[in-house]
Short mmCIF file of C-alpha atoms in Angstrom, two decimals:
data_model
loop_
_atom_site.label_atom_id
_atom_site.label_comp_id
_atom_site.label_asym_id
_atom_site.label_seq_id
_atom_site.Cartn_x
_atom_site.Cartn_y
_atom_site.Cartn_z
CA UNK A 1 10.41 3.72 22.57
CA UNK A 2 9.68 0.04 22.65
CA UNK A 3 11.70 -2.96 21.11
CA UNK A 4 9.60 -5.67 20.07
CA UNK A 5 10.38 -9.26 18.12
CA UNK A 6 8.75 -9.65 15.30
CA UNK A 7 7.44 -12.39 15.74
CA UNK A 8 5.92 -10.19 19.48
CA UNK A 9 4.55 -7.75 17.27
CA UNK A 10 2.51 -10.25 14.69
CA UNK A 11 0.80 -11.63 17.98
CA UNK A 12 -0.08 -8.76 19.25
CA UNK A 13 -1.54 -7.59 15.65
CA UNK A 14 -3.54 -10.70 15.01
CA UNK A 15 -4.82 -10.48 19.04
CA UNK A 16 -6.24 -7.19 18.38
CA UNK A 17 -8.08 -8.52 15.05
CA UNK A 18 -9.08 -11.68 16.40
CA UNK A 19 -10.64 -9.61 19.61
CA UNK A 20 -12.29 -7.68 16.86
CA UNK A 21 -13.46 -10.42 15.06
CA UNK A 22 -11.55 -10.78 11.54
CA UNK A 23 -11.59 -14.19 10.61
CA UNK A 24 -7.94 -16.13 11.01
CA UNK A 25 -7.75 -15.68 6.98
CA UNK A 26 -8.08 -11.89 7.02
CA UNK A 27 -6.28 -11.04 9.92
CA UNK A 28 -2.91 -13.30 9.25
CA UNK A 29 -3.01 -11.03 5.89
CA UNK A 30 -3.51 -8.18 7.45
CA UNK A 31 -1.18 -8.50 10.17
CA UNK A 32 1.87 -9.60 7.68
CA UNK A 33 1.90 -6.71 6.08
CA UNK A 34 1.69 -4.50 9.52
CA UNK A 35 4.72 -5.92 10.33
CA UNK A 36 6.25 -5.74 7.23
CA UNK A 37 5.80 -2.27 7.21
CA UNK A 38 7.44 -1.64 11.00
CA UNK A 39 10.17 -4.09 9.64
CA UNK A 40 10.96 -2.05 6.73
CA UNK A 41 11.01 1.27 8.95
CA UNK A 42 7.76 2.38 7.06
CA UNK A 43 5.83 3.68 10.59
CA UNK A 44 3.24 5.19 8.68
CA UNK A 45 2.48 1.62 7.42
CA UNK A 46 3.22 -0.36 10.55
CA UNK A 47 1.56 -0.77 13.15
CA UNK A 48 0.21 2.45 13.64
CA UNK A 49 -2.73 1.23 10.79
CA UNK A 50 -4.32 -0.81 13.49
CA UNK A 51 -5.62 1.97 14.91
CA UNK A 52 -7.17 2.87 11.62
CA UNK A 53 -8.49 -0.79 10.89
CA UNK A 54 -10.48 -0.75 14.09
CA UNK A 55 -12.16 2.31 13.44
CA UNK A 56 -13.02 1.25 9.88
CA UNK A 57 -14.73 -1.99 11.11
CA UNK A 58 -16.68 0.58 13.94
CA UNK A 59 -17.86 2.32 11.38
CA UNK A 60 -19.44 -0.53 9.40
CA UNK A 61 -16.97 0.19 6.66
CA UNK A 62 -15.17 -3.03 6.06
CA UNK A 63 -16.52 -7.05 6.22
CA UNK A 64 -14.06 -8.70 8.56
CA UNK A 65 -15.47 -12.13 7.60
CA UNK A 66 -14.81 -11.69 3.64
CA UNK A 67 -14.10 -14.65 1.64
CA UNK A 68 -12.62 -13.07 -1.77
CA UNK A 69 -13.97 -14.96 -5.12
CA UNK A 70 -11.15 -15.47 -7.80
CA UNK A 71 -12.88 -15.12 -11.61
CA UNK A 72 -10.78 -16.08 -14.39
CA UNK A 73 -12.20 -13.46 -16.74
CA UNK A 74 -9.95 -13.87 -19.94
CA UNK A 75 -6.47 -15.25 -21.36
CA UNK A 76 -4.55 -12.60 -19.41
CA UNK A 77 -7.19 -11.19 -16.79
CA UNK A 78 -7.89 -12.02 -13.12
CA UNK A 79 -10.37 -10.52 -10.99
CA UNK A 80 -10.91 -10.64 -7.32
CA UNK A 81 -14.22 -9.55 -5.64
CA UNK A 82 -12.83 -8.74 -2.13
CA UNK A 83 -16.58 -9.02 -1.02
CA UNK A 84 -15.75 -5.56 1.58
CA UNK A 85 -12.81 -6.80 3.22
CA UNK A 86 -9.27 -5.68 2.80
CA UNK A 87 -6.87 -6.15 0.18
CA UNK A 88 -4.61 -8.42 1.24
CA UNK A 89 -6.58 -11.85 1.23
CA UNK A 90 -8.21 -10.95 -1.89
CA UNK A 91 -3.98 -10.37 -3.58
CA UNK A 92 -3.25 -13.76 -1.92
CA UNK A 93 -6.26 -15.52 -3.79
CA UNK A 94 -6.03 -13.84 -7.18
CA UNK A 95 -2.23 -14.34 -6.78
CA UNK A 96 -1.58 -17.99 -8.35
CA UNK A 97 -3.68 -17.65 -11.09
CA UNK A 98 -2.00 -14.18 -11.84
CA UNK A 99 1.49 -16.10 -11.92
CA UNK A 100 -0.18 -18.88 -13.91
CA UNK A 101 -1.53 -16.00 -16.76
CA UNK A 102 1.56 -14.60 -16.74
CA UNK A 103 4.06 -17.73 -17.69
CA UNK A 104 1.73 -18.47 -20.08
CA UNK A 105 1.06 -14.99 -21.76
CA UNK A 106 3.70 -13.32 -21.14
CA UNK A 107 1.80 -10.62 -18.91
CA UNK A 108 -1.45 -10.86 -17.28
CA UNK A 109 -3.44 -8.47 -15.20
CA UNK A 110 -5.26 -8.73 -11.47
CA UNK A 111 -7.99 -6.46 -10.98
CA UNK A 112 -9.35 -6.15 -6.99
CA UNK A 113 -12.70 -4.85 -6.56
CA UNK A 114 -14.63 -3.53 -3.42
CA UNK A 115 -11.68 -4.16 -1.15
CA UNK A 116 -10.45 -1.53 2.12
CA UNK A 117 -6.84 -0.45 1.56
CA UNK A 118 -4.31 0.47 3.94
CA UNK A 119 -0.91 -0.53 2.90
CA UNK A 120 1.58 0.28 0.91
CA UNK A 121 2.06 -1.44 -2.73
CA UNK A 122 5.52 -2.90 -2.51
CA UNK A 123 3.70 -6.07 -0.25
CA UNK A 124 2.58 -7.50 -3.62
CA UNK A 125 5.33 -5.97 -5.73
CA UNK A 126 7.69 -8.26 -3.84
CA UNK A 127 5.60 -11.08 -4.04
CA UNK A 128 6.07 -11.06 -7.86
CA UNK A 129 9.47 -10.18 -8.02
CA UNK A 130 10.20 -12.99 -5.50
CA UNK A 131 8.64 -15.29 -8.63
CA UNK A 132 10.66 -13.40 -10.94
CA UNK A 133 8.14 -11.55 -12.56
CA UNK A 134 8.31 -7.75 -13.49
CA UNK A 135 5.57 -5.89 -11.42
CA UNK A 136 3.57 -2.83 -12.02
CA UNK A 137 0.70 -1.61 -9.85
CA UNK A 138 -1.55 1.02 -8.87
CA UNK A 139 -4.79 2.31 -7.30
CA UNK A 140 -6.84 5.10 -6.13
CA UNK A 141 -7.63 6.29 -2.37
CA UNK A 142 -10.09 9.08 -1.18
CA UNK A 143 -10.14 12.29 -2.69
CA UNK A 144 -7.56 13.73 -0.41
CA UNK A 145 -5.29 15.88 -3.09
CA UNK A 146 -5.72 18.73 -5.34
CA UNK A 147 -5.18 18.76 -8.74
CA UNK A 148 -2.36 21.36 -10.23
CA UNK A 149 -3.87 24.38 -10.27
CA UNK A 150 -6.92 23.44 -8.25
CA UNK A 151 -7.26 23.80 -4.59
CA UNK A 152 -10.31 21.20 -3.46
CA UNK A 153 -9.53 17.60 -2.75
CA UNK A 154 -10.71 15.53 -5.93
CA UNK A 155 -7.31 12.86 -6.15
CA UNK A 156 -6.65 10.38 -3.98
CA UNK A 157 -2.67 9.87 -3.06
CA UNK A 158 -2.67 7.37 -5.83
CA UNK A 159 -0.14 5.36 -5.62
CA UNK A 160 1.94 3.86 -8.10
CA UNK A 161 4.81 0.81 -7.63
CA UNK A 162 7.50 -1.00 -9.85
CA UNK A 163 9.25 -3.87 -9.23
CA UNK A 164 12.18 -5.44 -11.48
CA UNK A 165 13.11 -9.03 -10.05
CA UNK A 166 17.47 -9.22 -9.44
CA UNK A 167 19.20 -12.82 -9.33
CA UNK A 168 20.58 -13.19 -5.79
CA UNK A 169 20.25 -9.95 -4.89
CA UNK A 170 17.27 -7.43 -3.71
CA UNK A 171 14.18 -6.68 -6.03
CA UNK A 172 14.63 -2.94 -7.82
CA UNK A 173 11.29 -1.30 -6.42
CA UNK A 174 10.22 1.65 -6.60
CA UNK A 175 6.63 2.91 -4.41
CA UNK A 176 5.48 6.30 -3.95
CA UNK A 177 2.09 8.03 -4.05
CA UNK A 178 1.36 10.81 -6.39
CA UNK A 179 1.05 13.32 -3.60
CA UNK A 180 3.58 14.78 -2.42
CA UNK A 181 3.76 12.45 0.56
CA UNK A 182 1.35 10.03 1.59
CA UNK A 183 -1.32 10.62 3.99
CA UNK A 184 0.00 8.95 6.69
CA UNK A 185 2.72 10.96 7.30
CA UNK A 186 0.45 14.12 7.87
CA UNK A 187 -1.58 11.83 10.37
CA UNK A 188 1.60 10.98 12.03
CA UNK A 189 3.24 14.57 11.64
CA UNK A 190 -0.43 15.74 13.79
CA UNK A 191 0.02 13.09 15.86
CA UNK A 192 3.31 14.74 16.74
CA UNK A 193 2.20 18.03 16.63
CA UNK A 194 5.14 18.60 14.13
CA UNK A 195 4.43 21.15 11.58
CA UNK A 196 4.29 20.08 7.78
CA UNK A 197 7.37 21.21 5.34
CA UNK A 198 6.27 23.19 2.63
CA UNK A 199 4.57 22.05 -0.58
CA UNK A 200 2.63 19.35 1.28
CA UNK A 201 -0.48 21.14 1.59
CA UNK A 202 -2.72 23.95 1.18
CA UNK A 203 -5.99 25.45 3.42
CA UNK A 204 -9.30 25.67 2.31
CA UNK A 205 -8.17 29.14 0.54
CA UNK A 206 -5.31 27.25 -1.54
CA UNK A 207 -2.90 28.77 0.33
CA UNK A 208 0.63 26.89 1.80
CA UNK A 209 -0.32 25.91 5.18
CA UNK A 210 2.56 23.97 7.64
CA UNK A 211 -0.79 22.82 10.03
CA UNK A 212 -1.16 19.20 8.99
CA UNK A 213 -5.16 19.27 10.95
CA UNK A 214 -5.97 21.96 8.73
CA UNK A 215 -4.61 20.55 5.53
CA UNK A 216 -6.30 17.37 6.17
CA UNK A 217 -9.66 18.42 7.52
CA UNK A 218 -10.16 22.07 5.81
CA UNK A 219 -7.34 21.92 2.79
CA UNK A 220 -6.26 19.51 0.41
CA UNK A 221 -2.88 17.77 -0.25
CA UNK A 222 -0.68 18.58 -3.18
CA UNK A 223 0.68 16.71 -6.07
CA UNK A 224 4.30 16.14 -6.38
CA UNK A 225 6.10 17.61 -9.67
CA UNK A 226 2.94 19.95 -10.51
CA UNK A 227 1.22 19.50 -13.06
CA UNK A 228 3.06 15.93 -13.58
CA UNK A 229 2.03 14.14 -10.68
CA UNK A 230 -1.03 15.42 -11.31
CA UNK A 231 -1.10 13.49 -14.96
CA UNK A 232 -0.12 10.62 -13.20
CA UNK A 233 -2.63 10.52 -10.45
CA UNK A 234 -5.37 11.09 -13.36
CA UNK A 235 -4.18 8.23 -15.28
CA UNK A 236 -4.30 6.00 -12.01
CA UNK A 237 -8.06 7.24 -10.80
CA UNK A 238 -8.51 5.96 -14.84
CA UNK A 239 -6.63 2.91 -15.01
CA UNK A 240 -7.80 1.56 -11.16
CA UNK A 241 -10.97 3.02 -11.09
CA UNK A 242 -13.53 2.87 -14.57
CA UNK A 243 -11.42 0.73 -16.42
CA UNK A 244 -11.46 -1.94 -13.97
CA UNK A 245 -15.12 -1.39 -12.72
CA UNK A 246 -14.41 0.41 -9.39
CA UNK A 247 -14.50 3.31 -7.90
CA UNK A 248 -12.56 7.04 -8.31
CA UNK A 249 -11.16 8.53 -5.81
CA UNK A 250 -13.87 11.27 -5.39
CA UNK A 251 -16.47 8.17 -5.52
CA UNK A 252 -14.91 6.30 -2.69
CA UNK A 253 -15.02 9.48 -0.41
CA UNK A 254 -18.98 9.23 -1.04
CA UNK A 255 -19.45 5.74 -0.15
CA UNK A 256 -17.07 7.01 2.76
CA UNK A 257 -19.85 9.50 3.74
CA UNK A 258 -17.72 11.13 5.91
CA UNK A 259 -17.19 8.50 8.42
CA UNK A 260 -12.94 8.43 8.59
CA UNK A 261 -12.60 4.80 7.77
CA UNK A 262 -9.92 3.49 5.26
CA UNK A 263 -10.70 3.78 1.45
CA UNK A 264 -12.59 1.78 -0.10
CA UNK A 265 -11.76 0.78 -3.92
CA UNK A 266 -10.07 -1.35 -6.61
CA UNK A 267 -6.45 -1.96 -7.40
CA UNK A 268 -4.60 -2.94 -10.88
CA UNK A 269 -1.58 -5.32 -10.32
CA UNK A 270 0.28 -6.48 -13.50
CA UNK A 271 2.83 -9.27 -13.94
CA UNK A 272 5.46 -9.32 -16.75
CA UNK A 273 7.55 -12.56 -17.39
CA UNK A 274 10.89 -11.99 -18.90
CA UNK A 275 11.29 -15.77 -19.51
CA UNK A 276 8.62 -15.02 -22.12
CA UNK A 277 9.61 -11.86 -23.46
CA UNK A 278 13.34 -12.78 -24.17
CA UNK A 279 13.55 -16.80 -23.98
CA UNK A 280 17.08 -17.83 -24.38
CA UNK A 281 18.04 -13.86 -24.23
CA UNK A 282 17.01 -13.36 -20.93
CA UNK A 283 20.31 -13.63 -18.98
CA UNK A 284 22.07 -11.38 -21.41
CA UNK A 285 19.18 -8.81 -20.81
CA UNK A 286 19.11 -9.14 -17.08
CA UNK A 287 22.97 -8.34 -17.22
CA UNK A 288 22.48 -4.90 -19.35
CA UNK A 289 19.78 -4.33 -16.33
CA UNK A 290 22.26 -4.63 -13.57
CA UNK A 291 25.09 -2.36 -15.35
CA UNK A 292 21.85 -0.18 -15.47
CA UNK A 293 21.42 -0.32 -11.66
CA UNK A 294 25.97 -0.22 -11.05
CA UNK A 295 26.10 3.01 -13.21
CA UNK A 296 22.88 4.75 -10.90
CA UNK A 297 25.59 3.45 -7.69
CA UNK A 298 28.71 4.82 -9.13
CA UNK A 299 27.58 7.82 -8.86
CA UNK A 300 26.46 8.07 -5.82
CA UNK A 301 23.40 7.56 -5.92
CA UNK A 302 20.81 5.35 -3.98
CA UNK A 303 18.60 2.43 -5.32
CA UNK A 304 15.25 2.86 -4.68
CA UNK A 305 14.17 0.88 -1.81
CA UNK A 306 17.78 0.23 -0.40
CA UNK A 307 17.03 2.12 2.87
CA UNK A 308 14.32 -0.26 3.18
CA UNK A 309 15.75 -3.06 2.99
CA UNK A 310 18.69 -1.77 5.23
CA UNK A 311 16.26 -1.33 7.88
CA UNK A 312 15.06 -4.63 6.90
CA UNK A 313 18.23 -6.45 7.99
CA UNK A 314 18.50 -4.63 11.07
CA UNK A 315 14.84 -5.47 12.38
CA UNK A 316 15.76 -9.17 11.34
CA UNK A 317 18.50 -8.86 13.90
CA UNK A 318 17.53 -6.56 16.45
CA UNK A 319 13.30 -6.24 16.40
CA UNK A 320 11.83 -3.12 15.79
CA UNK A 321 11.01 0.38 17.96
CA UNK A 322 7.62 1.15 18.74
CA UNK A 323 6.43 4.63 20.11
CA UNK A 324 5.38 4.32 23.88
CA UNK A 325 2.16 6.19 23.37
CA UNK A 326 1.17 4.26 19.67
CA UNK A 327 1.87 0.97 21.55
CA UNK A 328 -0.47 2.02 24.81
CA UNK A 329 -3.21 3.11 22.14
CA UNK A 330 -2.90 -0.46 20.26
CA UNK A 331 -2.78 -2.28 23.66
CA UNK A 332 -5.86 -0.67 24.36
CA UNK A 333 -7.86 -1.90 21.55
CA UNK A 334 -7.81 -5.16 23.54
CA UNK A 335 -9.78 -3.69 25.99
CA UNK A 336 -12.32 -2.21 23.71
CA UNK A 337 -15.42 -4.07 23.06
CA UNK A 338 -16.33 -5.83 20.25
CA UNK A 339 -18.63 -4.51 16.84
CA UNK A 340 -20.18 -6.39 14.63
CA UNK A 341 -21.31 -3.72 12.36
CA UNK A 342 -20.54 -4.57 8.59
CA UNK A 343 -21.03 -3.49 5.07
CA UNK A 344 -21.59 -5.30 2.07
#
């Protein structure tokens, strides 16, 4: 293992994008939420995704030069054309004027269109929260899982995130896919050569299979809770995909065309302002919230997102570890030469 700064690993990030030719808009985005993932201990949404960005641009599958355009749409709706390129400039444009719709409104919604995806959802959950505003948001991937019952790919991992903003202390959050794990961590468990624990996947047959290369080239992933998580990751291919314009899951694996790259999709964000909701009310109501959140502790039990931000405080302090061999295969990206191969 490696220890890096933080501040060592955002340069080396944003010198791997700039070799590849993201614009300095696109690739400070990108690279703050690479390190925000190794920060938070979240290595299958650290740095490891840079591996994955470079081969999406290669294969003509993302516009590093994207400038998103902001439309203000209605009272309480935002949407951001991210024009191909990924979606973390296109949150930082549509952001303000989500905040703004919010105040006003009470809630408001952001809707990203044709943008690449790679990270987790708590980036812009904690970006609202850190406003004060309650945060919900979801979208679809690639059709990587199989619904309960079924046994070909048709889901995505879907993804779903909550965020409830705490006075002086850390967001609640909550961030998990609808699979039972998310993709990366049967690209990192191959990467290992680790087998996968059971109920994570199943071979082209349907059957349980522990090989994560077959579950993710010949299988499909599975669902967490059954035939629950599969609800749920139907009512986000619904609520990110048709109702905002974009594409399913199932659709974004054709426009993939069997190429590897990162999904391409939309994404639903909304914003809920308790100032609005509860006026003069709203510190008695934030109160009731946190005896909420002591009575889950005094039991024993662990906040969502508290190991997190443990590991938070401790990459503050101390940097973060980096796997020899992932850090060799980034390096090496410096050495590769350039493409300028794009989609539209």
């Amino acid at each position: 293992m490696a220890r890096m700064a933080l501040d060592e690993l955002r340069q080396l990030a944003e010198a791997v994008l700039r070799h590849h030719g993201f614009i300095e808009d696109q690739l400070r985005a990108i690279a703050a939420t690479l390190v925000a993932g190794q920060r938070d201990e979240c290595a299958s949404h650290g740095l490891y995704r840079l591996l994955g960005i470079v081969a999406t641009l290669k294969a003509g599958k993302v516009v590093p030069d994207a400038v998103p355009e902001v439309r203000d749409v209605a009272p309480a709706i935002v949407k951001v054309d991210a024009r191909g390129g990924f979606s973390q400039l296109a949150f930082a444009a549509g952001l303000p004027l989500l905040e703004e719709k919010a105040r006003r409104n009470g809630l408001a919604a952001l809707a990203i269109n044709r943008c690449v995806h790679f990270s987790a959802l708590w980036i812009e959950i904690e970006a609202l929260t850190e406003r004060g505003l309650v945060a919900l948001a979801c979208n679809p991937t690639q059709a990587y899982v199989a619904p309960a019952g079924g046994r070909r790919p048709l889901f995505g991992t879907n993804p779903i995130a909550f965020g409830w903003p705490r006075s002086g202390r850390e967001p609640f959050v909550f961030d998990f896919a609808t699979s039972a794990v998310a993709r990366g961590e049967l690209e990192l468990h191959r990467r290992a050569g680790k087998p996968l624990p059971d109920g994570w996947g199943v071979n082209a047959q349907g059957e349980p299979s522990q090989d994560a290369r077959t579950v993710l080239e010949e299988g499909a992933m599975l669902t967490f809770g059954g035939h629950k998580g599969s609800a749920l990751a139907a009512m986000i291919e619904l609520l990110a995909g048709p109702l905002i314009g974009d594409l399913t899951s199932q659709e974004s694996s054709a426009h993939d065309g069997g190429s590897g790259a990162l999904p391409y999709h939309g994404e639903l964000i909304l914003a809920l302002d308790p100032q609005c909701f509860l006026g003069s009310a709203v510190a008695e109501y934030q109160q009731r919230a946190e005896a909420l959140f002591a009575g889950i502790q005094a039991q024993g039990a662990r906040l969502p997102s508290q190991r997190r931000f443990e590991a938070r405080a401790r990459s503050d302090a101390q940097g973060v570890e980096v796997p020899d061999a992932l850090l060799a295969d980034v390096r090496a990206l410096l050495n590769q030469p350039t493409n300028s191969s794009m989609c539209g």
